[in-house]
Amino acid sequence: MLGILGLITLCALAVFSLLYLSASIPKKPPAIVKAVAAIKRNIDDLGVVTLIYGFIATFAVPVLMAGMLSSGVSIAAMFLPMLANLTLVIMALPYAFHRFEDGMKSKVNAAILTEIHNIMGWITTNEKYVGGLGAILIVLCLVIHIV
């Protein structure tokens, strides 16, 4: 089960890291342009699914790894996938939030919604740092699983 979660997390991190990092590349190769166009065609659904998956996987990893810690698995091997899943949540949030925003307008204070919009703006303006974090986590997760 952990292998499947890890594979889904790595694939989703790769997709969102490509999406975020491609914005900072001035002259993109045609393959990246084509991949980003394919991602953006389905980004609304992908954002919602990834957001839900990220929350579920973040809480599932410690539960699934609880028995492994006593058998010699390091704490880093547990917290790194959790951090990767939380990064997925952060990356997917700007693309999924507008789906939930209409339902929240009547239930949430306007000042809180303004702050949530500010957070979404911060994520999108610092997209190369968020994308870089995703790329670093991909490499670290692969290194942890290889070693």
mmCIF file of C-alpha atoms in Angstrom:
data_model
loop_
_atom_site.group_PDB
_atom_site.id
_atom_site.type_symbol
_atom_site.label_atom_id
_atom_site.label_comp_id
_atom_site.label_asym_id
_atom_site.label_seq_id
_atom_site.Cartn_x
_atom_site.Cartn_y
_atom_site.Cartn_z
ATOM 1 C CA MET A 1 0.000 0.000 0.000
ATOM 2 C CA LEU A 2 2.823 2.401 0.856
ATOM 3 C CA GLY A 3 4.449 1.720 -2.498
ATOM 4 C CA ILE A 4 1.293 2.706 -4.354
ATOM 5 C CA LEU A 5 0.904 5.858 -2.246
ATOM 6 C CA GLY A 6 4.544 6.742 -2.873
ATOM 7 C CA LEU A 7 4.222 6.231 -6.618
ATOM 8 C CA ILE A 8 1.081 8.362 -6.824
ATOM 9 C CA THR A 9 2.739 11.063 -4.720
ATOM 10 C CA LEU A 10 5.851 11.106 -6.910
ATOM 11 C CA CYS A 11 3.793 11.302 -10.112
ATOM 12 C CA ALA A 12 1.602 14.098 -8.757
ATOM 13 C CA LEU A 13 4.659 15.988 -7.488
ATOM 14 C CA ALA A 14 6.264 15.640 -10.907
ATOM 15 C CA VAL A 15 3.161 17.008 -12.646
ATOM 16 C CA PHE A 16 2.734 19.981 -10.315
ATOM 17 C CA SER A 17 6.481 20.708 -10.163
ATOM 18 C CA LEU A 18 6.559 20.795 -13.960
ATOM 19 C CA LEU A 19 3.560 23.105 -13.956
ATOM 20 C CA TYR A 20 5.054 25.469 -11.382
ATOM 21 C CA LEU A 21 8.642 25.443 -12.677
ATOM 22 C CA SER A 22 7.642 25.858 -16.321
ATOM 23 C CA ALA A 23 6.405 29.366 -15.572
ATOM 24 C CA SER A 24 9.940 30.442 -14.703
ATOM 25 C CA ILE A 25 11.494 29.075 -17.919
ATOM 26 C CA PRO A 26 11.616 31.894 -20.484
ATOM 27 C CA LYS A 27 12.103 29.775 -23.608
ATOM 28 C CA LYS A 28 10.417 26.427 -23.097
ATOM 29 C CA PRO A 29 11.214 23.366 -25.203
ATOM 30 C CA PRO A 30 8.258 22.117 -27.266
ATOM 31 C CA ALA A 31 7.867 18.986 -25.117
ATOM 32 C CA ILE A 32 7.391 21.079 -21.970
ATOM 33 C CA VAL A 33 4.917 23.382 -23.737
ATOM 34 C CA LYS A 34 2.917 20.362 -24.882
ATOM 35 C CA ALA A 35 2.991 18.726 -21.429
ATOM 36 C CA VAL A 36 1.952 21.928 -19.641
ATOM 37 C CA ALA A 37 -0.891 22.449 -22.126
ATOM 38 C CA ALA A 38 -2.152 18.923 -21.441
ATOM 39 C CA ILE A 39 -1.943 19.503 -17.687
ATOM 40 C CA LYS A 40 -3.751 22.848 -17.871
ATOM 41 C CA ARG A 41 -6.628 21.345 -19.871
ATOM 42 C CA ASN A 42 -7.500 19.181 -16.865
ATOM 43 C CA ILE A 43 -6.111 21.283 -14.028
ATOM 44 C CA ASP A 44 -9.433 21.932 -12.267
ATOM 45 C CA ASP A 45 -10.232 18.259 -11.799
ATOM 46 C CA LEU A 46 -6.594 17.374 -11.190
ATOM 47 C CA GLY A 47 -6.331 20.052 -8.508
ATOM 48 C CA VAL A 48 -9.371 18.799 -6.599
ATOM 49 C CA VAL A 49 -8.352 15.134 -6.816
ATOM 50 C CA THR A 50 -4.774 15.936 -5.793
ATOM 51 C CA LEU A 51 -5.945 18.076 -2.891
ATOM 52 C CA ILE A 52 -8.134 15.287 -1.545
ATOM 53 C CA TYR A 53 -5.426 12.679 -2.149
ATOM 54 C CA GLY A 54 -2.808 14.854 -0.435
ATOM 55 C CA PHE A 55 -4.881 15.184 2.731
ATOM 56 C CA ILE A 56 -5.717 11.490 2.868
ATOM 57 C CA ALA A 57 -2.147 10.375 2.116
ATOM 58 C CA THR A 58 -0.665 12.772 4.681
ATOM 59 C CA PHE A 59 -2.654 11.136 7.441
ATOM 60 C CA ALA A 60 -2.388 7.597 6.046
ATOM 61 C CA VAL A 61 1.425 7.482 5.892
ATOM 62 C CA PRO A 62 2.037 7.561 9.675
ATOM 63 C CA VAL A 63 -0.735 5.049 10.270
ATOM 64 C CA LEU A 64 0.642 2.658 7.666
ATOM 65 C CA MET A 65 4.243 3.107 8.814
ATOM 66 C CA ALA A 66 3.597 2.838 12.549
ATOM 67 C CA GLY A 67 4.577 -0.815 12.677
ATOM 68 C CA MET A 68 7.634 -0.293 10.491
ATOM 69 C CA LEU A 69 9.324 2.167 12.841
ATOM 70 C CA SER A 70 10.082 -0.567 15.351
ATOM 71 C CA SER A 71 11.686 -2.697 12.637
ATOM 72 C CA GLY A 72 14.440 -0.214 11.834
ATOM 73 C CA VAL A 73 12.828 2.228 9.402
ATOM 74 C CA SER A 74 14.054 5.754 10.099
ATOM 75 C CA ILE A 75 11.823 8.621 11.121
ATOM 76 C CA ALA A 76 12.933 10.508 7.985
ATOM 77 C CA ALA A 77 11.451 7.744 5.861
ATOM 78 C CA MET A 78 8.090 8.570 7.452
ATOM 79 C CA PHE A 79 8.256 12.366 7.547
ATOM 80 C CA LEU A 80 9.573 12.823 4.017
ATOM 81 C CA PRO A 81 6.460 11.290 2.368
ATOM 82 C CA MET A 82 4.288 13.296 4.753
ATOM 83 C CA LEU A 83 6.098 16.491 3.723
ATOM 84 C CA ALA A 84 5.748 15.517 0.061
ATOM 85 C CA ASN A 85 1.992 15.035 0.501
ATOM 86 C CA LEU A 86 1.646 18.354 2.329
ATOM 87 C CA THR A 87 3.541 20.006 -0.519
ATOM 88 C CA LEU A 88 1.048 18.434 -2.913
ATOM 89 C CA VAL A 89 -1.769 20.006 -0.912
ATOM 90 C CA ILE A 90 -0.071 23.409 -1.134
ATOM 91 C CA MET A 91 0.536 23.004 -4.866
ATOM 92 C CA ALA A 92 -3.028 21.880 -5.632
ATOM 93 C CA LEU A 93 -4.779 24.419 -3.404
ATOM 94 C CA PRO A 94 -4.745 27.407 -5.819
ATOM 95 C CA TYR A 95 -6.243 25.262 -8.583
ATOM 96 C CA ALA A 96 -8.899 23.622 -6.421
ATOM 97 C CA PHE A 97 -9.942 26.496 -4.167
ATOM 98 C CA HIS A 98 -12.274 28.198 -6.634
ATOM 99 C CA ARG A 99 -14.409 25.036 -6.681
ATOM 100 C CA PHE A 100 -15.034 25.362 -2.941
ATOM 101 C CA GLU A 101 -15.129 29.148 -2.761
ATOM 102 C CA ASP A 102 -18.785 29.635 -3.710
ATOM 103 C CA GLY A 103 -19.968 27.323 -0.950
ATOM 104 C CA MET A 104 -17.727 29.025 1.576
ATOM 105 C CA LYS A 105 -18.859 32.608 0.883
ATOM 106 C CA SER A 106 -22.031 32.306 2.942
ATOM 107 C CA LYS A 107 -20.418 30.301 5.759
ATOM 108 C CA VAL A 108 -17.021 31.964 6.228
ATOM 109 C CA ASN A 109 -16.190 35.503 7.269
ATOM 110 C CA ALA A 110 -15.131 37.805 4.417
ATOM 111 C CA ALA A 111 -11.854 38.666 6.178
ATOM 112 C CA ILE A 112 -10.916 34.991 6.346
ATOM 113 C CA LEU A 113 -11.708 34.558 2.650
ATOM 114 C CA THR A 114 -9.523 37.571 1.886
ATOM 115 C CA GLU A 115 -6.646 35.997 3.782
ATOM 116 C CA ILE A 116 -7.155 32.702 1.964
ATOM 117 C CA HIS A 117 -6.985 34.619 -1.329
ATOM 118 C CA ASN A 118 -3.766 36.249 -0.122
ATOM 119 C CA ILE A 119 -2.293 32.814 0.615
ATOM 120 C CA MET A 120 -3.287 31.603 -2.867
ATOM 121 C CA GLY A 121 -1.645 34.712 -4.308
ATOM 122 C CA TRP A 122 1.530 34.043 -2.349
ATOM 123 C CA ILE A 123 1.683 30.470 -3.641
ATOM 124 C CA THR A 124 1.232 31.542 -7.255
ATOM 125 C CA THR A 125 3.680 34.456 -7.069
ATOM 126 C CA ASN A 126 6.350 32.231 -5.503
ATOM 127 C CA GLU A 127 5.709 29.391 -7.918
ATOM 128 C CA LYS A 128 9.356 28.757 -8.733
ATOM 129 C CA TYR A 129 10.139 28.202 -5.043
ATOM 130 C CA VAL A 130 7.124 25.944 -4.537
ATOM 131 C CA GLY A 131 7.962 24.031 -7.715
ATOM 132 C CA GLY A 132 11.589 23.790 -6.629
ATOM 133 C CA LEU A 133 10.508 22.378 -3.282
ATOM 134 C CA GLY A 134 8.464 19.765 -5.127
ATOM 135 C CA ALA A 135 11.428 18.836 -7.329
ATOM 136 C CA ILE A 136 13.739 18.553 -4.309
ATOM 137 C CA LEU A 137 11.216 16.341 -2.538
ATOM 138 C CA ILE A 138 11.012 14.073 -5.592
ATOM 139 C CA VAL A 139 14.768 13.573 -5.495
ATOM 140 C CA LEU A 140 14.838 13.073 -1.712
ATOM 141 C CA CYS A 141 11.996 10.543 -1.794
ATOM 142 C CA LEU A 142 13.737 8.600 -4.532
ATOM 143 C CA VAL A 143 17.033 8.653 -2.606
ATOM 144 C CA ILE A 144 15.347 7.446 0.593
ATOM 145 C CA HIS A 145 13.692 4.548 -1.238
ATOM 146 C CA ILE A 146 16.860 3.567 -3.118
ATOM 147 C CA VAL A 147 18.984 3.492 0.013
#
